[in-house]
XYZ file of C-alpha atoms in Angstrom:
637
model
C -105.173 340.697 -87.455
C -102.675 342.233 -89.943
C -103.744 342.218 -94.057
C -101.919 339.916 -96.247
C -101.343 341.204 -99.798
C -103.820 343.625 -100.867
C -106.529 341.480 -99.123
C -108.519 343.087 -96.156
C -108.891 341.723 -92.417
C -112.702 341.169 -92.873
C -112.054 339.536 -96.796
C -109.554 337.387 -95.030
C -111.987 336.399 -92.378
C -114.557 335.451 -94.984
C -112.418 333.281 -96.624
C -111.904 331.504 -93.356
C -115.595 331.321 -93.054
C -116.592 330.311 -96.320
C -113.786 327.325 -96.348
C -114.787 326.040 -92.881
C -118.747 326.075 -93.690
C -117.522 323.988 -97.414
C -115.098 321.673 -95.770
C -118.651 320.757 -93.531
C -121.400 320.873 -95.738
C -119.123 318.268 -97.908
C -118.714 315.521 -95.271
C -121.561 313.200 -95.786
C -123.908 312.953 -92.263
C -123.799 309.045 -92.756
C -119.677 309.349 -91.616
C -118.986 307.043 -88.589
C -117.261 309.966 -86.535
C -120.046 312.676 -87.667
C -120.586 314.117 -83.739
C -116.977 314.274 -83.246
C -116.521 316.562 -86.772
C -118.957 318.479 -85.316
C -117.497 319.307 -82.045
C -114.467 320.003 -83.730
C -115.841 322.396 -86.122
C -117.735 323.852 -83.440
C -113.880 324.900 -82.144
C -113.090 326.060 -85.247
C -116.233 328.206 -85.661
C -115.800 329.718 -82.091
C -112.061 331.097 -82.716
C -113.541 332.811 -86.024
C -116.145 334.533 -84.122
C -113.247 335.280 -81.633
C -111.490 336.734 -84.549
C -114.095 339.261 -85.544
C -114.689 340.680 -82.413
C -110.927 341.141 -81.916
C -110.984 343.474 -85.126
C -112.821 345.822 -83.127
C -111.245 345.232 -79.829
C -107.462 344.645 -80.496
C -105.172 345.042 -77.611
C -107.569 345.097 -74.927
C -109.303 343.127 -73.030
C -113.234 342.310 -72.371
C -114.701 340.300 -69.868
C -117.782 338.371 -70.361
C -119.999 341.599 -69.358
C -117.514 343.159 -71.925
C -118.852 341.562 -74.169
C -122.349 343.559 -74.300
C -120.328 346.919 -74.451
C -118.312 345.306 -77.339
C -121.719 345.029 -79.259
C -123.246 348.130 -78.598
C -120.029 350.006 -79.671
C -120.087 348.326 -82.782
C -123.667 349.471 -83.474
C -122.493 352.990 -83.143
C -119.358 352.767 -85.206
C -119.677 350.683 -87.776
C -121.244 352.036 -91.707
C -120.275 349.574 -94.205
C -123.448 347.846 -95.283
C -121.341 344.862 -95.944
C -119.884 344.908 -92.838
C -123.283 345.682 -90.904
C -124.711 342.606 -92.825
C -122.037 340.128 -91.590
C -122.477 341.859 -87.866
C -125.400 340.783 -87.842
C -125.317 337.625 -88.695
C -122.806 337.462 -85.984
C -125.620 338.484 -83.097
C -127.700 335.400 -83.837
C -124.698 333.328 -83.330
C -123.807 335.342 -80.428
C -127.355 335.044 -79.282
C -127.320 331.400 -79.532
C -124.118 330.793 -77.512
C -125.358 333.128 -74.597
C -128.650 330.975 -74.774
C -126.350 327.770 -74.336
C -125.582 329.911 -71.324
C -129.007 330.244 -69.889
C -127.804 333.857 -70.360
C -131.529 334.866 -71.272
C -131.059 338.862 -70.108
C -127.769 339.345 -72.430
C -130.048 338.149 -75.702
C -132.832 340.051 -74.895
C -130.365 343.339 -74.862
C -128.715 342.902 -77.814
C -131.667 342.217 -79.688
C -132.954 345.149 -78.773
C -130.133 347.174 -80.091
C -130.820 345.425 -83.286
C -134.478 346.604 -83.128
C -134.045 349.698 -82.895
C -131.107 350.274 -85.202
C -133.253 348.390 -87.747
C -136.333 351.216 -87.084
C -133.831 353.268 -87.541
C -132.945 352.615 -90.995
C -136.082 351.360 -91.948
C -138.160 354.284 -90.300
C -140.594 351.096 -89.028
C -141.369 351.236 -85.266
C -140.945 347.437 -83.824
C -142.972 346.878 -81.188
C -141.566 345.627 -78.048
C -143.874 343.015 -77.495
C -143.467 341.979 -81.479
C -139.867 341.210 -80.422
C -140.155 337.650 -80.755
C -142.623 337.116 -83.042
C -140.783 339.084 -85.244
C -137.434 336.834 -84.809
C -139.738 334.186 -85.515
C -141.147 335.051 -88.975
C -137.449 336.170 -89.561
C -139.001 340.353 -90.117
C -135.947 341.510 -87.538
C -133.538 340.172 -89.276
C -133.898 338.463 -93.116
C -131.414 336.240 -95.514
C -129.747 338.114 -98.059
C -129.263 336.346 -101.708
C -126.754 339.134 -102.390
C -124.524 338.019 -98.840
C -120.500 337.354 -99.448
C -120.795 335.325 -96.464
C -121.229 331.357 -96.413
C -123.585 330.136 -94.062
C -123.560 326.321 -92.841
C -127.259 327.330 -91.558
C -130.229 330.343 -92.768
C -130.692 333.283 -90.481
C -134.310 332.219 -90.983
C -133.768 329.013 -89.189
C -131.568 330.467 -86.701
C -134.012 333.016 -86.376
C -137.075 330.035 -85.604
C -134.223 328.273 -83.213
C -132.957 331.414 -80.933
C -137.665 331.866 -80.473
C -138.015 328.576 -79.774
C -134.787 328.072 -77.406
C -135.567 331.404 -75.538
C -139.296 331.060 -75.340
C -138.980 327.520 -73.324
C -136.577 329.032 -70.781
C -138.838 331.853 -70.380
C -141.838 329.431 -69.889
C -139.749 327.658 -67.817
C -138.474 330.480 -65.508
C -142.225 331.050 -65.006
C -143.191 327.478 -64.082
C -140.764 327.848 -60.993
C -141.824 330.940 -60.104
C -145.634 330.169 -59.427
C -146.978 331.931 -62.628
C -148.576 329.210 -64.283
C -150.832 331.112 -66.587
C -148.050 333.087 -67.606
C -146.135 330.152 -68.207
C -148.838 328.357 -70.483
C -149.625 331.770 -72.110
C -145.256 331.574 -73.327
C -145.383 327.850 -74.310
C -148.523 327.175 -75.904
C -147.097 329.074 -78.882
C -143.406 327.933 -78.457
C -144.750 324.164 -78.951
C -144.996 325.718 -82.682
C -141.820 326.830 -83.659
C -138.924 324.700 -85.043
C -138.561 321.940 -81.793
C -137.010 318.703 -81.798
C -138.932 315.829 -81.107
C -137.422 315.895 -76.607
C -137.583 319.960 -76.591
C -141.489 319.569 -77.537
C -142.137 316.730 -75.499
C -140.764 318.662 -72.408
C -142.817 322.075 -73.495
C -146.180 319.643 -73.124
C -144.425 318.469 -69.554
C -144.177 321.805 -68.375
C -148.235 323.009 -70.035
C -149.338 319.742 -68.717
C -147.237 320.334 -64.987
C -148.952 323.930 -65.208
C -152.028 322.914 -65.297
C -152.033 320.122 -62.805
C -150.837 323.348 -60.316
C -153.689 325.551 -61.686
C -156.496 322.461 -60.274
C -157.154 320.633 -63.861
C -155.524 317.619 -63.504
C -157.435 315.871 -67.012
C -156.033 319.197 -68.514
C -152.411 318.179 -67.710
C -152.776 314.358 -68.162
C -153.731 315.070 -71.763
C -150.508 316.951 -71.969
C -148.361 314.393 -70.499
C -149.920 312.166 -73.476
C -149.167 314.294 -76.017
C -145.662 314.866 -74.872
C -144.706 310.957 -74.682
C -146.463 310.613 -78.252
C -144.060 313.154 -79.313
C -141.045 311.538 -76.840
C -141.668 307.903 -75.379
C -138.386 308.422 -73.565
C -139.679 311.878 -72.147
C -139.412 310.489 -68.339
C -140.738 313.723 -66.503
C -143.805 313.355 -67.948
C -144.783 309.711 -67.453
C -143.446 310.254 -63.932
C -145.855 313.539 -63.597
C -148.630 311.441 -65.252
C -147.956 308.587 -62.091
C -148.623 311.382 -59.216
C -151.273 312.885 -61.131
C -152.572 309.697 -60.784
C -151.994 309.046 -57.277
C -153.755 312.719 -56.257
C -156.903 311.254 -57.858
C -156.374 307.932 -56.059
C -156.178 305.970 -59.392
C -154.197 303.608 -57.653
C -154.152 300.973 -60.883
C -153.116 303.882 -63.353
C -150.272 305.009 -61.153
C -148.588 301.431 -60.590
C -149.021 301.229 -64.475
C -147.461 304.231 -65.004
C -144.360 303.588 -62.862
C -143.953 300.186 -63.596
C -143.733 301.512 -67.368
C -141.585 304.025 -66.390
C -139.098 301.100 -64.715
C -139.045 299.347 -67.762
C -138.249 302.005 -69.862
C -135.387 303.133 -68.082
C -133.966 299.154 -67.456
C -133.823 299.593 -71.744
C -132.939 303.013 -72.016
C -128.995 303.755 -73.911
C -127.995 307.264 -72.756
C -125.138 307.429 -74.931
C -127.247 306.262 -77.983
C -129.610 309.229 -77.084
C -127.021 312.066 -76.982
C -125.277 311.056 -79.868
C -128.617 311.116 -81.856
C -128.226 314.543 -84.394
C -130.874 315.259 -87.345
C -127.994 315.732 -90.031
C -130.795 318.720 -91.698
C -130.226 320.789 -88.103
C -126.739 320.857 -87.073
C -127.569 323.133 -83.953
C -130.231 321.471 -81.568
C -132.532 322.855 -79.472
C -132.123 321.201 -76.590
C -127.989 321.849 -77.633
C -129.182 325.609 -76.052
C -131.477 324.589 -73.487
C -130.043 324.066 -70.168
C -132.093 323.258 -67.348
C -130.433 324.386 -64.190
C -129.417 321.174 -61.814
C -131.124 322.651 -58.927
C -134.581 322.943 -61.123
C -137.179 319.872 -59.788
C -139.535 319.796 -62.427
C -136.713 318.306 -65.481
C -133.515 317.944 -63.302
C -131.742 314.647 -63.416
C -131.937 311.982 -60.945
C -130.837 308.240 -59.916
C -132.978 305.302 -61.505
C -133.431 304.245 -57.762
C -136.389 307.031 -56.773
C -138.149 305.281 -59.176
C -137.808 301.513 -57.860
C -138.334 302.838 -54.672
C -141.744 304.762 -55.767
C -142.849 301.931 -57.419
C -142.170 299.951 -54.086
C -143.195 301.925 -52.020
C -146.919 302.294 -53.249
C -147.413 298.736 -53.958
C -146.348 298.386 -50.046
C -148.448 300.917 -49.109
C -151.778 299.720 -51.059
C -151.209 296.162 -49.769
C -149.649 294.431 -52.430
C -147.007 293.281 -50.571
C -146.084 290.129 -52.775
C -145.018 292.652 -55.470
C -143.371 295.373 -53.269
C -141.308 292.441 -52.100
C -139.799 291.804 -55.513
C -139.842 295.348 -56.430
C -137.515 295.579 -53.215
C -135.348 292.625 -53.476
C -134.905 294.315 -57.285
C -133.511 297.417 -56.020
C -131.499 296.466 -53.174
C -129.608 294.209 -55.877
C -129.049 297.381 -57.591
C -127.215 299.060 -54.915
C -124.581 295.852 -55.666
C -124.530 295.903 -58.967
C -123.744 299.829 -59.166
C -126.250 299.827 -62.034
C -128.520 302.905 -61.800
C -128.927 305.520 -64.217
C -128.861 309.275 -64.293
C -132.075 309.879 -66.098
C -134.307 313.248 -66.360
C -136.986 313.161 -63.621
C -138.382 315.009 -61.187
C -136.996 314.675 -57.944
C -138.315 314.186 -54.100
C -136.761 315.140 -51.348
C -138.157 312.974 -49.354
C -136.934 310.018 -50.523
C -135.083 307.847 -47.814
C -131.784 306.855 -46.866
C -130.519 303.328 -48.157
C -130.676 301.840 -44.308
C -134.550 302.696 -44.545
C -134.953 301.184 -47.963
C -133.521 298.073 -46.140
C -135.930 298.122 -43.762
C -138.938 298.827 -46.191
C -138.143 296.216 -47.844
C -137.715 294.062 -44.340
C -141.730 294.894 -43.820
C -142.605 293.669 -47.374
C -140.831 290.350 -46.745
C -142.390 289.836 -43.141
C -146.274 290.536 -44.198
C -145.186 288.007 -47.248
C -143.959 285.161 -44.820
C -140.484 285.422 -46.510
C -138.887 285.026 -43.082
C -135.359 284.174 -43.537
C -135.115 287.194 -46.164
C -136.403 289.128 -43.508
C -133.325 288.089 -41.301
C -130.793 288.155 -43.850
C -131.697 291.986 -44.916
C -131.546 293.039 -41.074
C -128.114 291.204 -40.218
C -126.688 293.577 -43.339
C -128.116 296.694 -41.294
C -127.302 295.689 -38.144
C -123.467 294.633 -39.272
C -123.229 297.681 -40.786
C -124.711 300.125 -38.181
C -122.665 297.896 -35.253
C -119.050 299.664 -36.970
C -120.370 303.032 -36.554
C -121.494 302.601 -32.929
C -119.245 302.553 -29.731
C -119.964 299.873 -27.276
C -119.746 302.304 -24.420
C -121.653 305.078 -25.875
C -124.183 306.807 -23.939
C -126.770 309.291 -25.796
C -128.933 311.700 -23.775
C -131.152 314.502 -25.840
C -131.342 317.485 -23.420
C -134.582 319.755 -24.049
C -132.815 323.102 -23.727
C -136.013 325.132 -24.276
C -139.427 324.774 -22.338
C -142.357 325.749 -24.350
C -146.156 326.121 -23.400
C -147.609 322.896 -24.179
C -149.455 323.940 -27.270
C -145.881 324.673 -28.974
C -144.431 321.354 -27.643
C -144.626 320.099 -30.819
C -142.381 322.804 -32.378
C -139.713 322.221 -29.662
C -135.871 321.579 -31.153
C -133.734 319.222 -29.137
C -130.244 319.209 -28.398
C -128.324 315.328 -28.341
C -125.269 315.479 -25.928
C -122.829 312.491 -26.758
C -121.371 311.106 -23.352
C -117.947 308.379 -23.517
C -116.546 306.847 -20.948
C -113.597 309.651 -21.735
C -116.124 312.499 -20.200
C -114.879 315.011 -22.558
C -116.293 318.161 -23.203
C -117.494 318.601 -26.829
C -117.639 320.782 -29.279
C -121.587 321.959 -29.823
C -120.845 323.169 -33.195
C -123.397 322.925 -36.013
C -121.249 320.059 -37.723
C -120.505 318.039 -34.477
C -124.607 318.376 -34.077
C -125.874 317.369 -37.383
C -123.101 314.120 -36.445
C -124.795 313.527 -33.088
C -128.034 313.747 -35.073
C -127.011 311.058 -37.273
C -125.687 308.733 -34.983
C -129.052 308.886 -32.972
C -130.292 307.734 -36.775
C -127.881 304.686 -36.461
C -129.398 303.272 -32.498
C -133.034 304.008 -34.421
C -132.369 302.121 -37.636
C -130.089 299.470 -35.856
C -133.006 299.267 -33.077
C -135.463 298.228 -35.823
C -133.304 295.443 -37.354
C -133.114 293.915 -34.686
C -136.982 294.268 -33.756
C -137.747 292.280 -37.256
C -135.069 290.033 -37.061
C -136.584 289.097 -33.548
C -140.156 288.277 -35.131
C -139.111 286.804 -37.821
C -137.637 284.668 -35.723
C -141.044 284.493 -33.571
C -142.498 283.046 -36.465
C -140.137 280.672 -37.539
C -140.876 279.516 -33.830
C -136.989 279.960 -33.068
C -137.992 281.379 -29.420
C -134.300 281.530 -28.303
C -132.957 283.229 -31.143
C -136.295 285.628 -30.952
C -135.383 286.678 -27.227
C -132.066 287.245 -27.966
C -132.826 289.960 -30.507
C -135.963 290.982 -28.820
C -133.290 292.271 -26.199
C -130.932 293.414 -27.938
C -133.134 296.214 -29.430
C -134.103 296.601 -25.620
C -130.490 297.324 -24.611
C -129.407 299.612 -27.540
C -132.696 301.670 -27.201
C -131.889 302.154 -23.289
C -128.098 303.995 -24.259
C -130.696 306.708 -25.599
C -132.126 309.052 -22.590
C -133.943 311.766 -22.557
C -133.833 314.391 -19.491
C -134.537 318.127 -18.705
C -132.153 320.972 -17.810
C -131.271 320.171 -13.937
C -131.849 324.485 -13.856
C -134.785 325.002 -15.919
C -137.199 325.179 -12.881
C -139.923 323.051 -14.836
C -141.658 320.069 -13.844
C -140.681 316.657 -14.521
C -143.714 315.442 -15.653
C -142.944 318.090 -19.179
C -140.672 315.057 -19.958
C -143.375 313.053 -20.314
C -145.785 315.511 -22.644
C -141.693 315.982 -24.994
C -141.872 312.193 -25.742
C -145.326 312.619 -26.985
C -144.467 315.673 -29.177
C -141.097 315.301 -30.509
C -140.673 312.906 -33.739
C -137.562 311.719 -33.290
C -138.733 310.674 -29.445
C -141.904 309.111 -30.506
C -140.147 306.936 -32.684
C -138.158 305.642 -30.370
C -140.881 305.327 -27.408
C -142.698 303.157 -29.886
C -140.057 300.649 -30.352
C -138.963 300.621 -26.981
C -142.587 299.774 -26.595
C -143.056 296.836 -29.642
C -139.706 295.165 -28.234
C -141.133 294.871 -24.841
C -144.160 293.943 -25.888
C -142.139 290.980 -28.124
C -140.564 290.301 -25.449
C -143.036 289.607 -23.067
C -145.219 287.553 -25.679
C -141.716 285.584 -25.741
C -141.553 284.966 -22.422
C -145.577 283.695 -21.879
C -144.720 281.550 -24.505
C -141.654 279.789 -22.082
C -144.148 279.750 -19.343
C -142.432 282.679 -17.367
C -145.045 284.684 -16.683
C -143.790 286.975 -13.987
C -141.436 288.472 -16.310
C -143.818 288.338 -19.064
C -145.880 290.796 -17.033
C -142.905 293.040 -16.070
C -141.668 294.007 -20.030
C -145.936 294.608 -20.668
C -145.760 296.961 -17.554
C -142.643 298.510 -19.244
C -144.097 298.402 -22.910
C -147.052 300.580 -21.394
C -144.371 302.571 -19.440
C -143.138 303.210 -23.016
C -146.239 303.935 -24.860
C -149.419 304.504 -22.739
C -151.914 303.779 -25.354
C -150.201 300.322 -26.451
C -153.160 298.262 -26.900
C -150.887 295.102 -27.710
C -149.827 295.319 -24.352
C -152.859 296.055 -22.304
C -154.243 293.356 -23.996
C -151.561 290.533 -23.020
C -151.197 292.332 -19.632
C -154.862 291.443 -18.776
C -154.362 288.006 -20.043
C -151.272 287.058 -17.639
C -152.661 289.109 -14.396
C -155.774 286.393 -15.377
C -153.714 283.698 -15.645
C -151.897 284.368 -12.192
C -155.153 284.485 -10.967
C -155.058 287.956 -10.075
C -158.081 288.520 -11.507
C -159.773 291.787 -9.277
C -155.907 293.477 -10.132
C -156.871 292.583 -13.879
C -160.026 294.472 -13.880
C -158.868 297.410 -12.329
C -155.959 297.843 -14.605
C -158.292 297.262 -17.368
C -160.954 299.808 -16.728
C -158.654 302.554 -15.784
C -156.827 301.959 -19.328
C -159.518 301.364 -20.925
C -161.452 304.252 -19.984
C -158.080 306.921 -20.091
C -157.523 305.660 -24.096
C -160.820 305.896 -25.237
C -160.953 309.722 -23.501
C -157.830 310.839 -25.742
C -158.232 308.574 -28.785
C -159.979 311.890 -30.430
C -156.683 313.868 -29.109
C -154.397 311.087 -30.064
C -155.862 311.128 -34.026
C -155.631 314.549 -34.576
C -152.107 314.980 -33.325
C -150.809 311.696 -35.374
C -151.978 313.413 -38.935
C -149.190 315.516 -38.782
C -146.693 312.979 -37.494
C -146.472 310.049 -39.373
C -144.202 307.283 -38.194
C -141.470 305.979 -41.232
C -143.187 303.227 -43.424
C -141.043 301.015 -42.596
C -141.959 301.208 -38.423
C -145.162 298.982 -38.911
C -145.927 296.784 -36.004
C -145.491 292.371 -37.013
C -146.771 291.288 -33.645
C -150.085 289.865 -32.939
C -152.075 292.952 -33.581
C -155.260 292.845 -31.090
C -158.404 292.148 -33.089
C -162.121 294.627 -32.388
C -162.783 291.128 -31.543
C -160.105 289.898 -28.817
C -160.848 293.359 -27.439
C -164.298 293.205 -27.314
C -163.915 289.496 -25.381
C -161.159 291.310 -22.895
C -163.901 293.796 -21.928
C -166.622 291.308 -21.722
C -164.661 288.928 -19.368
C -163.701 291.555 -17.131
C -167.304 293.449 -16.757
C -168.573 289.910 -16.355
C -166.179 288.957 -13.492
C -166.841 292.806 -11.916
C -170.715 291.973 -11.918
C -170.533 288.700 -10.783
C -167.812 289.824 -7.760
C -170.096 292.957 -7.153
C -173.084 290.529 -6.431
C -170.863 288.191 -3.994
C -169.894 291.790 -2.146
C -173.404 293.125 -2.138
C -174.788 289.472 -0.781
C -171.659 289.201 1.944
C -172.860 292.561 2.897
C -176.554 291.950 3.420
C -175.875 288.496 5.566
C -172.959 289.992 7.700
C -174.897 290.719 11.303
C -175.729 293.882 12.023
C -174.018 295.572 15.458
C -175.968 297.512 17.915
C -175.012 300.459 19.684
């Protein structure tokens, strides 16, 4: 930067300065196109603070590491008091573009080179730990009546911006590591310093989300209320507030609170929201404060977790009248392209959009909404049937044989077979693709399985078979076999399919479809293959009471009443031995929500008058036997 006249680089620079902060403080905060003169000026201020460093660093170059040697050289060199002043002016700016940055470490450096060059001169020792606080009450660094330089803002309020700013990120860095004490201990006192109205709404989130981690849940549901009295639109924590709510089984409270949380965001203007500035604070907190995207606690997500959550727990608690319209209200959604990014924590377990169909598939069917039921599974079905070859065969190969007790732990390995008999590639990609296509025969499966009772129960028993086998024939491409050289027994297959999630899931249906089937069939009057797809339901899943039960009935009404009993006490007897066994191993493996059984479930009752006909026709047959015996004449040697 070369002198003009007899004018110096640095008076030059502050006439650059002082014209730019005029020009701004003179353009009245009610113009129309206010944000956009601030973005530009913003430009305009960034090349001038380019311009000052480059009188120290002309000619050379300094990366963005540089930078921090740039600084501390210009501690050491420079004298001029004027000059010092207007440096350091120049670090709080500095400071707050690095904490736009979430560049945290690079602040906390340089303000310690201003610490302890102002000991230095002033001959008082600052305390590290009075680092902060000291930026805060403006002691580090303080406005100077007697500056040259203009400033659009104080150093005072910078000073209360760059604490505030930097205190939340530090509170925040220690809400995802675990230190939740820590965390309060930062933001308790940051909630104090100069915060917008979202920046102190979110510091109450994160206290209240602290202390819902540290075991006081009222603690943190008072926080959550105090940070959407300061922020109604502060979505985190009304959404925090709804699982707080749900860990202490407040079931009404929760729905309220989600249900709320819908609304809001069906009203909420995003654009409205970020154009909103306080004309007495040009530079924003929350302009600093960047939460990183991969953060869950305040990280942005789509307006359909919500729905869904909302959905989801009215399904789950019963209410299946309102989880249907909740439902039907987000699968119109997906057509209308209408969600919202919106600040929220997000779940990783939320499901795929073919599962959300078939969520909201169970909701219609336990609400008698029939044809819905079928409409929402042809979509599925359609969709899945483009993705799946006619002529595909899928086998999952168990490639490693564990003890029994670590069955559960085992990892499977799905070989894709076409009629081509090519070898393929068992990379990690073409894997996580066989994966998902054994996703498509599950979800496909399942359409079809609802379709085919909703169909039941519209009494449509042609249209009810036809499905019923469908899901029969698709879930048959899927087989599941050991190594032919592993040297185990067969009968491991067996104890794999109770184990394995994936193979569970699709014993089950295998096992509801047959069962469908058969109930189907009785209902035609062709009771020989009735009884077959029961055999095959149990064949499927062993402890299917649904088809024990209608097994018994058709063996009785075929009149094969002595085979009936037998079956039923040995299946009786074997379930009731590993129900215990069966319950402990099924808390860890939930089925999907959406795989809940539609067919005649068999009543305490109906079972009880199973087990009562059969011990009654035993007693009464052992009594015939034991009389035959006593009349038939004895023989004598």
């Amino acid at each position: 930067m070369e002198s003009v006249g007899s004018k110096g680089c640095l008076e030059i620079w502050t006439e650059e300065n002082a014209k730019l902060v005029a020009e701004l403080k003179n353009i009245s905060t009610n113009t129309a196109k206010w944000t956009d003169i601030l973005r530009q000026n913003f430009v305009y201020f960034i090349k001038l603070l380019e311009k000052i460093q480059g009188l120290e660093a002309y000619g050379k170059h300094f990366d963005e590491r540089g930078i921090l040697k740039l600084w501390e050289m210009t501690f050491r060199s420079i004298s001029d008091p004027t000059f010092i002043q207007t440096v350091d002016q120049l670090i709080y700016l500095q400071c707050l573009l690095w904490l736009s940055r979430n560049q945290l470490e690079d602040v906390e450096v340089v303000l310690h080179m201003l610490r302890e060059r102002s000991s230095s001169v002033s001959g008082v020792n600052i305390q590290h730990d009075d680092l902060w606080q000291c930026i805060k009450t403006g002691n580090l660094l303080k406005d100077s009546s007697g500056s040259h330089l203009l400033l659009v803002q104080s150093l005072s309020t910078l000073g209360k911006l760059m604490y505030t700013c930097a205190t939340f990120l530090r509170g925040f860095h220690k809400v995802e590591q675990g230190h939740y004490l820590e965390a309060i201990d930062i933001l308790q006192p940051a909630a104090e310093g100069l915060c917008s109205k979202r920046i102190l709404a979110e510091i109450y989130t994160l206290i209240g989300y602290s202390s819902v981690q540290m075991g006081r849940p009222q603690t943190g549901l008072q926080y959550f209320r105090w940070a959407l009295q300061a922020d109604i639109q502060c979505f985190p924590a009304l959404y925090h507030a709804a699982m707080v709510y749900r860990q202490l089984e407040i079931v009404e409270a929760e729905l309220e609170a989600l249900n709320h949380l819908s609304v809001l965001l069906e009203s909420w203007d995003q654009s409205k929201d970020a154009n909103h500035v306080e004309p007495q604070i040009l530079i924003q907190p929350e302009q600093l404060v960047r939460i990183p995207s991969t953060s869950h606690l305040l990280t942005s997500v789509n307006q359909v977790y919500v729905k869904h959550s909302l959905a989801r727990r009215c399904l789950q608690m019963g209410r299946t009248e309102e989880a249907a319209e909740h439902y039907l209200d987000l699968l119109a959604s997906f057509f209308e392209g209408s969600q919202k990014e919106i600040f929220l924590v997000a779940d990783s377990t939320v499901p795929r959009i073919p599962e959300i169909y078939l969520e909201a598939a169970v909701a219609l069917l336990q609400c008698q909404r029939y044809n819905d039921v079928i409409t929402i599974c042809e979509e599925i079905s359609c969709k899945m049937s483009t993705l799946l070859s006619e002529k595909l065969t899928f086998e999952i190969i168990v490639t490693e044989w564990l003890p029994k007790d670590c069955l559960e732990r085992t990892e499977i390995d799905m070989v894709c077979q076409s009629s081509h008999s090519e070898h393929l590639n068992q990379s990690q990609t073409h894997c996580a693709t066989k994966k998902e296509t054994l996703n498509y025969i599950l979800w496909m499966a399942t359409a079809f399985l609802y379709q085919a009772q909703a169909f039941a129960l519209l009494r449509n028993n042609k249209e009810s078979l036809t499905n019923f086998s469908r899901c029969v024939n698709l879930l048959l491409k899927v087989q599941v076999v050991g190594p032919s050289d592993s040297g185990q027994p067969n009968n491991q297959i067996d104890t794999l399919k109770e184990n394995i999630m994936e193979i569970k899931y699709l014993q089950k249906l295998k096992s509801l479809a047959f069962v469908g089937k058969g109930m189907q069939l009785t209902e035609r009057g062709q009771d020989r293959e009735a009884l077959q797809n029961f055999h095959l339901s149990l064949q499927a899943c062993s402890d299917s009471m649904e088809a024990a039960y209608n097994l018994v009935q058709v063996l009785w009404k075929l009149k094969r009443k002595d085979e009936a009993v037998s079956f039923w006490k040995k299946y009786y007897s074997s379930t009731k031995a590993a129900a215990e066994k069966v319950q402990q191993a099924s808390g860890s493996q939930k089925f999907p929500l959406f795989l809940i059984s539609h067919l005649k479930e068999v009543s305490t009752s109906e079972e009880e008058a199973v087990s009562k006909m059969v011990h009654t026709h035993y007693i009464h047959h052992s009594k015939e036997k034991s009389t035959a015996e006593f009349l038939r004449p004895m023989s004598y040697l």
